């Protein structure tokens, strides 16, 4: 039997803005980049220093059939609302055509037709577009009045030859493409002309400095805001060093791609579920290590860990309820379209939630976190697959960062903190189904001992299972007039409680 669950809402959070101009441009630029198995991407957009005039720069990364990706950096000539609006529509045209897997020349021709259809017919845009097959390293690219891509290879860094041709929108222009090849570990850098057209610098001096700084960044130099990923260093350090030294009048865009070996799939086997808590912790530890090695952003790691926790817990509780504890297999992989696939397979007999005194809240939470959830019940067991698209944040900056990225803190253990002054109980760390009983007992103990509880704050909870949700729901429902459940809007707990339809507020 196969059961389909509805898709979840987008996980993307809006980017904060400082002005109407910035707000408009941020809606036109991509908020994130795809995560693909054989290529690592990073992008940054730095608004012009005056911040008062909308620009026409844009970037994009479009997944292609078979695991490839098209990289785009362009610039609509001119400034102001009109240039920004043209940029947004031109980006949409190119994105759609590239998503349809057409060739670069055909995609560029579609963009030119769009520009020709504008009322005045004199709109122009420069463009660099590169089509990378990370499985083989084959690269095809096209430049139209735009600076050439920079390839940082294993031994040296060189600008690729221009393909020739004026900006898009120029009548009777001849377009052509050229080819190159990336080895594993090579980084390709696309950028807008604001990076090399800087006050007080000649063109030759600017491109020489760009080559030197980008090469040093990829090979391991450090700098403010830079992480260990070569593509992130290439974007962060290049912007930092070039822009701080001479300033920038125009918007600046940097987009980097590194060809890399794919992340090997996770294959984790639970031989016995007799000790359910130990089996769950082992699965969570294995998935956490795999997610860390895949360099996924925090929001995707958290969502994936929640899915793993719920699916493994469901298998432990429902597959072997009436027989000897048996094996469970956990698998995780990233497909060619940039989706994570989390698979949990057991060889028992699924027990209906009603027969076990439970509910389907766990699968409801998974369905809310994932884009697709499929449950296949067989005679010899049950297979569950959850998938959702991975993304990497693209930084849209109004100013250069002034400090390094803070270090990642170690994971906390579950803890209960009593704040007598504010009549609050604050929960910290992960709460899985096996800790949920401890949570229930602790809340009951505090209530029975006469401690006045007005608020239960889950803002720093890092994982909250369906069992923990049930405990919180029951406890707060029993004291609905006296106790408030608080989960700030940007926290993991808020999202899970929202999916499970548990009443709570975002601030006390």
PDB file of C-alpha atoms in Angstrom, residues 14-28 47 396-398:
ATOM      1  CA  UNK A  14      12.375  36.720   4.198  1.00  0.00           C
ATOM      2  CA  UNK A  15      15.552  38.790   4.250  1.00  0.00           C
ATOM      3  CA  UNK A  16      15.491  41.910   6.411  1.00  0.00           C
ATOM      4  CA  UNK A  17      15.787  45.189   4.483  1.00  0.00           C
ATOM      5  CA  UNK A  18      16.894  48.734   5.273  1.00  0.00           C
ATOM      6  CA  UNK A  19      14.947  50.631   2.602  1.00  0.00           C
ATOM      7  CA  UNK A  20      12.299  50.262  -0.073  1.00  0.00           C
ATOM      8  CA  UNK A  21      14.992  50.047  -2.760  1.00  0.00           C
ATOM      9  CA  UNK A  22      16.757  47.201  -1.016  1.00  0.00           C
ATOM     10  CA  UNK A  23      13.462  45.459  -0.335  1.00  0.00           C
ATOM     11  CA  UNK A  24      12.551  45.538  -4.024  1.00  0.00           C
ATOM     12  CA  UNK A  25      15.928  44.215  -5.163  1.00  0.00           C
ATOM     13  CA  UNK A  26      15.902  41.468  -2.561  1.00  0.00           C
ATOM     14  CA  UNK A  27      12.601  40.177  -3.921  1.00  0.00           C
ATOM     15  CA  UNK A  28      14.118  40.054  -7.417  1.00  0.00           C
ATOM     16  CA  UNK A  47      24.721  46.692  -2.708  1.00  0.00           C
ATOM     17  CA  UNK A 396      22.714  39.804   0.126  1.00  0.00           C
ATOM     18  CA  UNK A 397      24.835  42.417   1.894  1.00  0.00           C
ATOM     19  CA  UNK A 398      24.167  46.091   2.516  1.00  0.00           C
TER      20      UNK A 398
END
